[in-house]
Amino acid sequence: MNLQSFDLNLLLAFESLMIERNVTRAAKRIGLSQPALSNALSRLRRTFDDPLLVRTPEGMSPTAAAHSLIVPVRAALAQLRAALEEKPAFDPTASKRTFHLSASDHVEIALIAPLVTRLLEKATRVGLRLTRPRSLFQPPAAQVLADSIDLAIGFFPDVTGLDASIHSEVLWEEQSVVLARKAHPRIKGKLTLRQFASEHHAAVFYKTEGQGFIDALLEQKGLARRAAVIVPHFATVPFVVAASDLIATVPDRSADVFARQLRLQVLPVPISIPPFRMTMLWHERMEADLAHAWLRGLIVETALGSKA
DNA sequence: GATGTCGCCCCTAATGACTC
DNA sequence: GAGTCATTAGGGGCGACATC
């Protein structure tokens, strides 16, 4: 590629698109009109000979090429920003900083474990301190992010109404799968919808009352399931499934981790469950913090690379 | 240095695709 | 059918380049 004929502003457009997964919001983010960003996207597509982001019912979904491109692009932009701001670059090998993260148990299993491996390779003295969010699906208040949490990572169904001071980036899209023990007497690599409804479940319920979304989906089809065990978090579920004939519907990343360790089979859910986006949130006051930008880059890199 | 031409990028407005 | 969002079309501004 000839760098002289490449508009480097396209990298900013690409970064913004990868963060927002929406052309309108990505345009607003970098101060362009929506058609201008749409045009920038089409130029990016021509340049890289790849659609990069494709329209889906859930929004603009990055291709494999976009995923592999964003890591070096982010690194290059971070270096440029550091150079332009004339601040010394963050040295991960020398830093003793401890980052405070808010994450659910699922995020800990799917992301934090591989993140720690990378952290130990690159920044032996940097620490992580994790706290459990008060509400799993509600983003923390802007003041909390500003004062006591460096990053909040989780499934936040509605990030459109966030305070303007909160920045967000989608890390990955999670699919749901079914876990059953390999020695299950009735399940051998396949699961019909009727069988899914008739088996006893280990269910994850964050609320103390009301109906779960899987129960609502089954009800639409005139079916119901029996939750023999209800727990408030994902971490217990694979152990319950491994020790019983119960089945459980869990996020695929956690399922992959536990299936390898606990002799479990992972099966497609025989009912259409929309994927949910795992998102990282941070306060705008962290934007100029090079150490924070470095950690965000490492998290994005880990999220892209830790999918089994 | 001044002027004209060309190409690029952004804008507004219109259109198309998709979902509910 | 209405609403949302991406794409396309046409026009204007601006910079690069060639010519005088």
GROMACS .gro file of N, CA and C in nm, chain A residues 211 213-224 271-272:
model
   45
  211GLN      N    1  -3.967  -1.378   3.549
  211GLN     CA    2  -3.940  -1.480   3.450
  211GLN      C    3  -3.806  -1.454   3.381
  213PHE      N    4  -3.534  -1.476   3.053
  213PHE     CA    5  -3.562  -1.453   2.911
  213PHE      C    6  -3.576  -1.584   2.834
  214ILE      N    7  -3.508  -1.690   2.879
  214ILE     CA    8  -3.522  -1.820   2.811
  214ILE      C    9  -3.663  -1.875   2.833
  215ASP      N   10  -3.713  -1.860   2.956
  215ASP     CA   11  -3.851  -1.904   2.985
  215ASP      C   12  -3.951  -1.827   2.898
  216ALA      N   13  -3.924  -1.697   2.878
  216ALA     CA   14  -4.015  -1.617   2.795
  216ALA      C   15  -4.013  -1.666   2.650
  217LEU      N   16  -3.892  -1.701   2.600
  217LEU     CA   17  -3.880  -1.750   2.462
  217LEU      C   18  -3.952  -1.884   2.446
  218LEU      N   19  -3.937  -1.970   2.548
  218LEU     CA   20  -4.005  -2.101   2.543
  218LEU      C   21  -4.156  -2.084   2.547
  219GLU      N   22  -4.200  -1.990   2.631
  219GLU     CA   23  -4.343  -1.966   2.644
  219GLU      C   24  -4.406  -1.924   2.511
  220GLN      N   25  -4.329  -1.845   2.433
  220GLN     CA   26  -4.379  -1.804   2.300
  220GLN      C   27  -4.406  -1.923   2.211
  221LYS      N   28  -4.333  -2.032   2.236
  221LYS     CA   29  -4.350  -2.153   2.155
  221LYS      C   30  -4.439  -2.255   2.224
  222GLY      N   31  -4.505  -2.212   2.331
  222GLY     CA   32  -4.597  -2.301   2.401
  222GLY      C   33  -4.527  -2.406   2.486
  223LEU      N   34  -4.401  -2.376   2.523
  223LEU     CA   35  -4.324  -2.473   2.602
  223LEU      C   36  -4.282  -2.409   2.735
  224ALA      N   37  -4.238  -2.494   2.826
  224ALA     CA   38  -4.185  -2.444   2.954
  224ALA      C   39  -4.076  -2.539   2.999
  271ILE      N   40  -3.309  -2.297   2.027
  271ILE     CA   41  -3.405  -2.186   2.022
  271ILE      C   42  -3.324  -2.061   1.993
  272SER      N   43  -3.382  -1.969   1.919
  272SER     CA   44  -3.306  -1.851   1.876
  272SER      C   45  -3.290  -1.750   1.991
   0.00000   0.00000   0.00000
